[in-house]
XYZ file of C-alpha atoms in Angstrom:
536
model
C -5.885 -31.060 -18.301
C -5.166 -28.708 -21.197
C -2.342 -26.227 -20.771
C -1.827 -23.086 -22.779
C 1.099 -20.766 -22.242
C 4.794 -20.499 -21.673
C 7.236 -22.979 -20.090
C 4.790 -24.799 -17.878
C 2.616 -27.854 -18.067
C -0.071 -29.579 -16.096
C 2.641 -30.718 -13.695
C 2.884 -27.251 -12.127
C -0.784 -27.312 -11.146
C -0.856 -30.974 -10.173
C 2.200 -30.616 -7.977
C 0.297 -28.060 -5.932
C -2.682 -30.400 -5.651
C -5.119 -29.330 -8.354
C -6.983 -32.207 -9.995
C -9.297 -32.441 -13.009
C -8.878 -28.829 -14.106
C -10.375 -28.173 -17.500
C -7.477 -25.977 -18.557
C -4.636 -23.836 -17.217
C -3.529 -20.732 -19.111
C 0.136 -20.191 -18.222
C 1.817 -16.772 -18.197
C -0.469 -15.174 -20.782
C 0.403 -11.600 -21.671
C -1.970 -8.653 -21.956
C -3.439 -9.272 -25.453
C -4.492 -12.849 -24.685
C -5.781 -11.899 -21.236
C -7.836 -9.100 -22.807
C -9.405 -11.623 -25.169
C -10.208 -14.084 -22.408
C -11.637 -11.526 -19.987
C -13.831 -9.906 -22.671
C -14.980 -13.282 -23.994
C -16.037 -14.281 -20.480
C -17.845 -11.000 -19.840
C -15.554 -10.151 -16.925
C -14.611 -6.708 -18.202
C -15.462 -3.928 -20.669
C -13.199 -1.986 -22.999
C -13.081 1.780 -22.439
C -11.944 4.608 -24.652
C -8.172 4.643 -24.931
C -7.779 0.888 -24.564
C -7.929 0.171 -20.840
C -9.985 -2.682 -19.381
C -12.732 -1.830 -16.891
C -13.587 -4.346 -14.157
C -16.156 -4.148 -11.394
C -15.421 -5.945 -8.152
C -18.959 -6.449 -6.844
C -19.735 -5.873 -3.181
C -16.049 -5.742 -2.258
C -14.647 -2.425 -3.479
C -11.695 -2.606 -1.099
C -9.777 -5.045 1.031
C -11.450 -7.100 3.781
C -8.898 -6.925 6.629
C -11.216 -8.532 9.178
C -11.458 -11.614 6.948
C -7.697 -12.132 6.784
C -6.226 -14.945 8.889
C -2.771 -16.386 9.563
C -2.182 -20.031 10.414
C -1.174 -20.232 14.073
C 1.348 -23.074 14.363
C 4.634 -23.812 16.125
C 6.595 -21.584 13.719
C 4.298 -18.544 13.955
C 3.203 -18.795 17.617
C 6.033 -16.563 18.868
C 6.783 -14.565 15.715
C 3.376 -13.189 14.634
C 1.750 -10.161 16.284
C -1.499 -11.875 17.258
C -3.077 -8.713 18.667
C -3.223 -7.479 15.062
C -3.589 -10.700 13.048
C -6.529 -13.052 13.032
C -5.623 -16.686 13.683
C -6.717 -19.867 11.946
C -5.749 -23.369 13.046
C -3.667 -25.696 10.859
C -6.654 -28.045 10.746
C -9.027 -25.362 9.522
C -6.505 -24.305 6.876
C -6.086 -27.887 5.704
C -9.866 -28.213 5.307
C -10.014 -24.858 3.510
C -7.248 -25.890 1.108
C -8.952 -29.204 0.331
C -12.221 -27.383 -0.343
C -10.450 -24.837 -2.576
C -8.954 -27.642 -4.639
C -12.312 -29.397 -4.899
C -14.017 -26.138 -5.907
C -11.489 -25.653 -8.715
C -12.177 -29.024 -10.351
C -13.549 -28.666 -13.873
C -12.593 -24.978 -14.040
C -10.260 -23.054 -16.286
C -7.569 -21.246 -14.290
C -4.949 -18.668 -15.169
C -1.422 -18.945 -13.769
C 1.318 -16.333 -13.581
C 4.910 -16.960 -12.486
C 6.177 -13.686 -11.057
C 8.630 -12.083 -8.659
C 7.968 -10.003 -5.571
C 11.149 -7.945 -5.110
C 13.533 -6.320 -7.594
C 16.596 -7.351 -5.566
C 17.453 -10.943 -6.579
C 18.931 -11.587 -3.141
C 15.653 -10.843 -1.373
C 12.860 -11.583 -3.841
C 10.079 -14.154 -3.560
C 9.005 -16.268 -6.528
C 5.207 -16.017 -6.407
C 3.009 -18.300 -8.501
C -0.540 -16.940 -8.707
C -3.536 -19.034 -9.820
C -6.661 -16.999 -10.589
C -10.207 -17.793 -11.616
C -10.587 -14.554 -13.590
C -8.538 -13.544 -16.594
C -8.550 -9.913 -15.514
C -7.135 -10.882 -12.115
C -4.278 -12.581 -13.970
C -3.623 -9.355 -15.906
C -3.867 -7.301 -12.703
C -1.266 -9.341 -10.830
C 0.929 -9.528 -13.932
C 0.850 -5.722 -14.039
C 1.553 -5.328 -10.333
C 4.348 -7.829 -9.716
C 7.672 -8.194 -11.526
C 7.564 -10.159 -14.767
C 10.534 -12.524 -15.253
C 12.401 -12.634 -18.533
C 11.234 -15.398 -20.834
C 14.570 -17.162 -20.296
C 13.924 -17.403 -16.543
C 10.599 -19.224 -16.803
C 11.995 -22.611 -17.816
C 13.651 -23.137 -14.429
C 11.057 -21.238 -12.379
C 9.950 -22.903 -9.131
C 7.664 -20.988 -6.761
C 8.467 -20.032 -3.166
C 4.915 -18.827 -2.558
C 1.647 -19.978 -4.140
C -1.500 -17.822 -4.172
C -4.887 -19.228 -5.185
C -7.582 -16.642 -5.917
C -11.120 -18.027 -6.400
C -13.762 -15.302 -6.019
C -16.619 -17.802 -6.564
C -15.556 -19.846 -3.521
C -17.706 -19.162 -0.456
C -16.149 -20.002 2.875
C -18.109 -21.632 5.706
C -17.167 -20.000 9.036
C -18.069 -23.092 11.047
C -16.118 -25.429 8.781
C -13.161 -23.174 7.964
C -12.674 -21.189 11.168
C -13.192 -17.832 9.494
C -15.665 -14.974 9.964
C -17.784 -14.772 6.793
C -17.998 -16.244 3.294
C -14.968 -14.092 2.432
C -11.572 -15.419 3.459
C -7.908 -14.532 2.972
C -5.883 -17.277 4.664
C -2.083 -17.149 4.911
C 0.069 -20.133 5.847
C 3.636 -18.860 6.312
C 4.973 -22.334 7.015
C 3.570 -23.967 3.870
C 3.913 -20.702 1.883
C 0.344 -20.701 0.597
C -2.281 -17.942 0.410
C -5.946 -18.736 -0.272
C -8.329 -15.935 -1.314
C -12.039 -16.629 -1.673
C -15.360 -14.815 -1.699
C -14.020 -11.474 -2.951
C -13.304 -10.092 -6.428
C -11.162 -7.236 -5.131
C -7.833 -7.785 -6.884
C -5.788 -5.804 -4.358
C -5.970 -8.763 -1.951
C -3.460 -10.614 -4.140
C -0.790 -7.934 -4.169
C -1.152 -7.252 -0.454
C -0.732 -10.978 0.241
C 2.713 -10.842 -1.366
C 3.507 -7.747 0.705
C 2.363 -9.535 3.880
C 4.597 -12.511 3.081
C 7.649 -10.286 2.552
C 6.836 -8.345 5.726
C 7.078 -11.638 7.589
C 10.208 -13.073 5.983
C 12.507 -10.078 5.367
C 13.085 -8.705 8.915
C 14.902 -11.924 9.845
C 17.403 -11.030 7.100
C 17.719 -7.465 8.483
C 15.827 -6.108 5.492
C 13.235 -3.444 6.290
C 9.918 -3.932 4.414
C 8.111 -0.632 3.925
C 4.621 0.486 2.892
C 5.969 3.429 0.949
C 6.573 4.940 -2.452
C 10.093 5.892 -3.513
C 11.895 7.981 -6.084
C 15.436 9.003 -6.958
C 16.963 12.322 -7.964
C 19.177 12.451 -11.024
C 22.105 12.815 -8.635
C 21.252 9.483 -7.046
C 19.586 10.773 -3.856
C 16.790 8.434 -2.755
C 13.566 9.500 -1.026
C 10.939 7.216 0.466
C 7.355 8.283 1.209
C 5.439 6.487 3.948
C 1.693 7.015 4.081
C -1.703 5.401 4.266
C -4.161 5.387 1.380
C -5.188 8.889 0.346
C -2.168 10.708 1.763
C -0.419 11.200 -1.583
C 2.178 8.414 -1.813
C 1.519 7.779 -5.489
C 0.925 11.399 -6.494
C 3.980 12.872 -4.782
C 6.401 10.138 -5.834
C 5.364 10.522 -9.499
C 7.532 13.632 -9.828
C 8.551 14.321 -13.452
C 11.892 15.680 -12.185
C 12.804 12.465 -10.364
C 13.023 8.758 -11.272
C 10.152 6.673 -9.898
C 11.119 3.450 -8.108
C 7.559 2.489 -7.175
C 4.367 3.710 -5.560
C 3.560 1.344 -2.690
C 5.922 -1.351 -1.400
C 9.703 -1.421 -0.993
C 12.494 -3.074 0.940
C 15.575 -1.452 2.477
C 18.503 -3.867 2.272
C 22.204 -3.298 3.067
C 22.885 -2.191 -0.524
C 19.866 0.114 -0.760
C 16.159 0.321 -1.539
C 14.338 -1.983 -3.952
C 10.772 -2.099 -5.230
C 8.670 -5.142 -4.373
C 6.488 -4.585 -7.431
C 6.609 -4.137 -11.173
C 3.585 -1.876 -11.418
C 1.444 0.786 -9.739
C -2.028 0.678 -8.210
C -3.126 4.308 -8.203
C -6.311 5.798 -6.825
C -8.258 7.537 -9.592
C -10.991 9.381 -7.711
C -10.945 12.974 -8.985
C -7.906 12.169 -11.141
C -7.220 14.926 -13.692
C -4.943 15.295 -16.668
C -3.763 18.692 -15.406
C -2.852 17.749 -11.817
C -1.440 14.253 -12.411
C -0.606 13.934 -16.114
C 1.640 10.856 -15.816
C -0.947 8.786 -13.949
C -3.843 10.083 -16.065
C -2.044 9.018 -19.244
C -1.944 5.407 -18.038
C -5.755 5.296 -17.975
C -5.768 5.807 -21.737
C -3.413 2.923 -22.538
C -3.869 -0.661 -23.599
C -2.841 -2.907 -20.696
C -4.157 -0.794 -17.826
C -6.902 -2.255 -15.625
C -9.469 0.179 -14.204
C -11.470 -0.873 -11.140
C -14.991 0.365 -10.327
C -14.653 3.527 -12.434
C -17.855 4.964 -13.916
C -17.883 5.407 -17.696
C -20.199 7.076 -20.158
C -22.355 4.259 -21.606
C -22.063 5.630 -25.156
C -18.548 7.056 -25.438
C -16.955 4.746 -22.822
C -15.012 7.731 -21.479
C -14.181 7.292 -17.761
C -15.633 9.755 -15.267
C -13.065 9.945 -12.489
C -15.162 12.445 -10.503
C -17.957 9.920 -10.006
C -17.700 8.245 -6.590
C -21.150 6.644 -6.715
C -19.704 3.113 -6.527
C -16.790 3.855 -4.248
C -14.183 6.463 -3.364
C -11.643 3.677 -3.871
C -11.580 3.667 -7.675
C -8.230 2.439 -8.992
C -6.035 1.827 -12.006
C -3.383 -0.902 -12.223
C -0.604 -0.553 -14.779
C 2.995 -1.702 -15.393
C 5.637 0.584 -13.955
C 7.114 1.291 -17.390
C 3.888 3.128 -18.307
C 5.373 6.018 -16.279
C 7.944 7.744 -18.539
C 10.518 8.396 -15.801
C 10.249 5.010 -14.050
C 13.350 3.111 -12.988
C 14.299 0.222 -15.256
C 15.793 -1.820 -12.410
C 13.556 -1.003 -9.438
C 16.694 -0.617 -7.318
C 18.541 2.370 -5.877
C 20.915 3.337 -3.073
C 20.495 4.236 0.589
C 17.741 6.828 1.278
C 18.810 10.385 1.950
C 15.322 11.495 3.005
C 12.316 9.793 4.605
C 8.952 11.507 4.283
C 6.000 10.468 6.442
C 2.758 11.622 4.865
C -0.399 12.318 6.829
C -3.740 13.707 5.711
C -4.683 15.696 8.804
C -8.384 16.431 8.401
C -8.327 18.303 11.728
C -6.191 21.002 10.072
C -3.759 21.533 12.976
C -0.526 19.899 11.791
C 1.954 22.111 9.908
C 2.575 21.403 6.216
C 6.062 20.061 7.043
C 8.130 19.297 10.144
C 11.659 17.924 10.624
C 11.891 14.866 12.861
C 14.691 13.546 15.044
C 15.334 9.770 14.843
C 13.305 9.255 18.036
C 10.456 11.398 16.692
C 10.606 9.505 13.412
C 10.178 6.178 15.223
C 7.334 7.652 17.294
C 5.432 8.837 14.226
C 6.249 5.660 12.291
C 4.756 3.529 15.057
C 1.783 5.910 15.344
C 1.003 5.918 11.605
C -1.481 8.791 11.874
C -3.899 10.032 9.253
C -7.589 10.979 9.365
C -10.815 9.944 7.680
C -13.037 12.725 6.412
C -16.790 13.101 6.404
C -18.575 11.356 3.558
C -15.963 8.723 2.746
C -17.550 6.150 5.036
C -21.107 5.677 6.190
C -21.755 7.507 9.448
C -18.589 9.638 9.381
C -19.690 13.263 9.882
C -16.598 14.793 11.499
C -12.923 14.011 10.963
C -11.828 10.769 12.622
C -8.247 9.982 13.571
C -6.808 6.763 12.176
C -3.640 5.255 13.628
C -2.269 2.438 11.476
C 1.112 1.473 12.888
C 4.054 1.462 10.480
C 1.656 3.120 8.006
C 0.324 -0.325 7.147
C -0.988 -2.299 10.156
C -3.141 -4.724 8.090
C 0.013 -6.029 6.367
C 2.281 -6.311 9.423
C 2.551 -9.902 10.677
C 5.277 -9.100 13.220
C 5.136 -6.740 16.176
C 5.526 -3.083 15.105
C 8.547 -2.641 17.366
C 10.526 -5.013 15.100
C 9.931 -2.759 12.099
C 10.350 0.416 14.156
C 13.705 -0.658 15.588
C 14.927 -1.724 12.150
C 13.979 1.666 10.707
C 15.485 3.602 13.592
C 18.799 1.731 13.295
C 18.930 2.402 9.557
C 18.130 6.111 10.033
C 20.876 6.462 12.629
C 23.444 4.440 10.663
C 22.984 6.468 7.480
C 22.130 9.908 8.983
C 18.854 10.100 7.062
C 16.776 13.296 7.224
C 13.158 12.613 8.268
C 10.138 14.788 7.568
C 6.461 14.742 8.551
C 4.308 16.227 5.768
C 0.634 17.136 6.139
C -1.266 16.798 2.851
C -4.584 17.334 4.640
C -6.313 20.524 5.686
C -5.263 24.056 6.586
C -7.286 27.017 7.847
C -9.730 24.776 9.702
C -10.833 21.179 9.874
C -12.464 19.372 6.958
C -15.622 21.269 5.989
C -14.262 24.590 7.255
C -10.718 24.936 5.922
C -9.255 23.935 2.574
C -7.024 21.110 1.350
C -3.334 21.897 1.582
C -2.415 23.297 -1.857
C -0.410 20.675 -3.743
C 1.903 23.406 -5.042
C 2.838 24.165 -1.401
C 3.471 20.491 -0.664
C 5.581 20.081 -3.799
C 7.584 23.241 -3.046
C 8.306 22.097 0.512
C 9.250 18.602 -0.638
C 11.577 20.002 -3.285
C 13.329 22.065 -0.605
C 13.540 19.038 1.694
C 14.915 16.730 -0.981
C 17.472 19.170 -2.404
C 18.845 19.794 1.089
C 18.033 23.497 1.308
C 15.263 23.057 3.886
C 17.674 21.481 6.389
C 19.509 24.810 6.470
C 16.382 26.836 7.273
C 15.547 28.406 10.629
C 13.176 26.276 12.696
C 10.785 26.801 15.603
C 9.375 24.211 17.996
C 5.692 23.442 17.515
C 4.007 24.216 20.862
C 1.656 21.232 20.613
C 3.700 18.464 18.994
C 7.253 19.509 19.832
C 8.829 18.871 16.437
C 10.808 21.414 14.412
C 8.903 23.522 11.854
C 10.616 25.884 9.382
C 9.845 29.544 9.996
C 10.047 30.477 6.316
C 10.578 28.796 2.959
C 11.070 30.705 -0.319
C 7.963 30.523 -2.475
C 5.634 29.507 0.395
C 3.273 31.971 2.103
C 4.729 32.489 5.620
C 1.414 32.109 7.477
C 0.762 28.599 6.135
C 3.790 27.341 8.125
C 2.002 28.468 11.328
C -1.281 26.500 11.367
C -2.891 28.675 14.060
C -2.459 31.746 11.842
C -4.577 30.115 9.117
C -7.572 29.688 11.456
C -10.025 32.521 12.059
C -11.171 30.978 15.349
C -7.975 30.688 17.426
C -9.771 29.156 20.420
C -11.191 26.428 18.170
C -7.687 25.732 16.866
C -6.306 25.309 20.399
C -9.161 23.009 21.369
C -8.749 20.883 18.217
C -4.962 20.678 18.540
C -5.185 19.576 22.184
C -7.754 16.959 21.208
C -5.424 15.518 18.565
C -2.496 15.514 21.023
C -4.625 13.469 23.434
C -5.449 11.007 20.630
C -1.752 10.534 19.861
C -0.893 9.915 23.506
C -3.770 7.503 24.064
C -2.898 5.508 20.931
C 0.799 5.223 21.857
C 0.139 3.622 25.256
C 0.179 0.205 23.561
C 3.792 0.728 22.445
C 5.287 2.311 25.570
C 6.638 -0.971 26.924
C 8.364 -1.785 23.612
C 10.375 1.408 22.986
C 13.248 3.304 24.590
C 12.784 6.338 26.794
C 13.789 8.826 24.098
C 11.005 7.517 21.845
C 8.475 7.801 24.666
C 9.692 11.351 25.242
C 9.091 12.165 21.560
C 5.345 12.111 22.228
C 3.479 15.426 21.845
C 3.923 17.481 25.006
C 2.151 20.813 24.930
C 4.276 23.751 26.012
C 3.092 26.585 28.236
C 2.954 28.755 25.100
C 0.183 26.579 23.696
């Protein structure tokens, strides 16, 4: 076996079980990975210097094809209602077939960290079949210093072979695509998909399983820090604005997707960002847009002009889920350490396509736990086949596909931390106002930014509040620089009866969804559910 790279030899691959590999490229940096991916025809170069990759039929994650090994260690610790199970025997067969499939191939290996806090990080070794996948994961995780590689030994090993096709009968999976996680042996196997995001989310899943036992709260959130040291975290599902709103030029960016909350403060799990680029513009999001014109960035499924190679971020013909992956230091105001103190504010983002939630609401600790466990947002017409009207989506903890443990474990951890540190919590609607999707308009980003600025600088906490008649939480009655009517959703609708009907429908959806958690939470959290007042 030939080896090319830094501080590793064939022994690292053979120790894992690989045999008869043609070559392993160890810890290559961006220039060499560019060369290899272009030479192999995996990618194209676009204007500005970014690499463009297409991920084939999989333009997003495949959550139904993700499985966890069900063994003595995980039987009582994994939330099996939410996680697919695979037997130890099926995993052993899958692993043997992965190793056999890799024989004679050239692989790329990266030795990386998941977690900026040395006390709580995981050393993740990632073997990939594609050079561009190696660059992607190198961008997204934390790159050790050269001096640390000599003594590097992995805690977690990920093997990513898109050309491998699983056999459901033989491997105990669902289709030819498989993401199999063995928490006991600390191995992740990814096959039958070229979507690179599966790798980063596998690291997140692993940390979501291991950290709660150490009383560290893993969070699907972005985070930033004011120049005075005040930390804000932003929970939210894809499309709610986590990346956009945390990339504030007036604050220091910790990260855009995954963080932990430890006794000493918040730390980023990653060393890069994975931003959505659909309808990305230089004017609205200049920091993120600039990364798409840099050497080292990986673009996924973005359309480009065939002559000029200029990306067209408005083109959603392949997918709405176009992305760019870049190192965190591509953002000018990014944190150098990925670590900060205890949060002062928690923001829960929702894209309410029904247009009935206010642009911002202040939550009590019980309400915060209720909305954290609910994890509400909405799909809009046109983003998925067959979706004509808004559809509510409830993804508990704002990241159900990545939560191996029961949501109540994460919810109780968060609630205890909020209470211990007197954290202010806010629910922010980045969705629609003046009507549902197709009738109203998207919440103006200037309004969202103005409200967030007031929340984060502390001035909004001193405002006068009213109780929302449908959801019960506190809503400011006025905020300087924000049109008063936009804080009263019903006033933005022409058809008041339609508003009442839509709001009541959404309240019913919340209550129906939360039934599955009622036996796992305290009475005050149950009482935080939407309860329509007589005034409604």
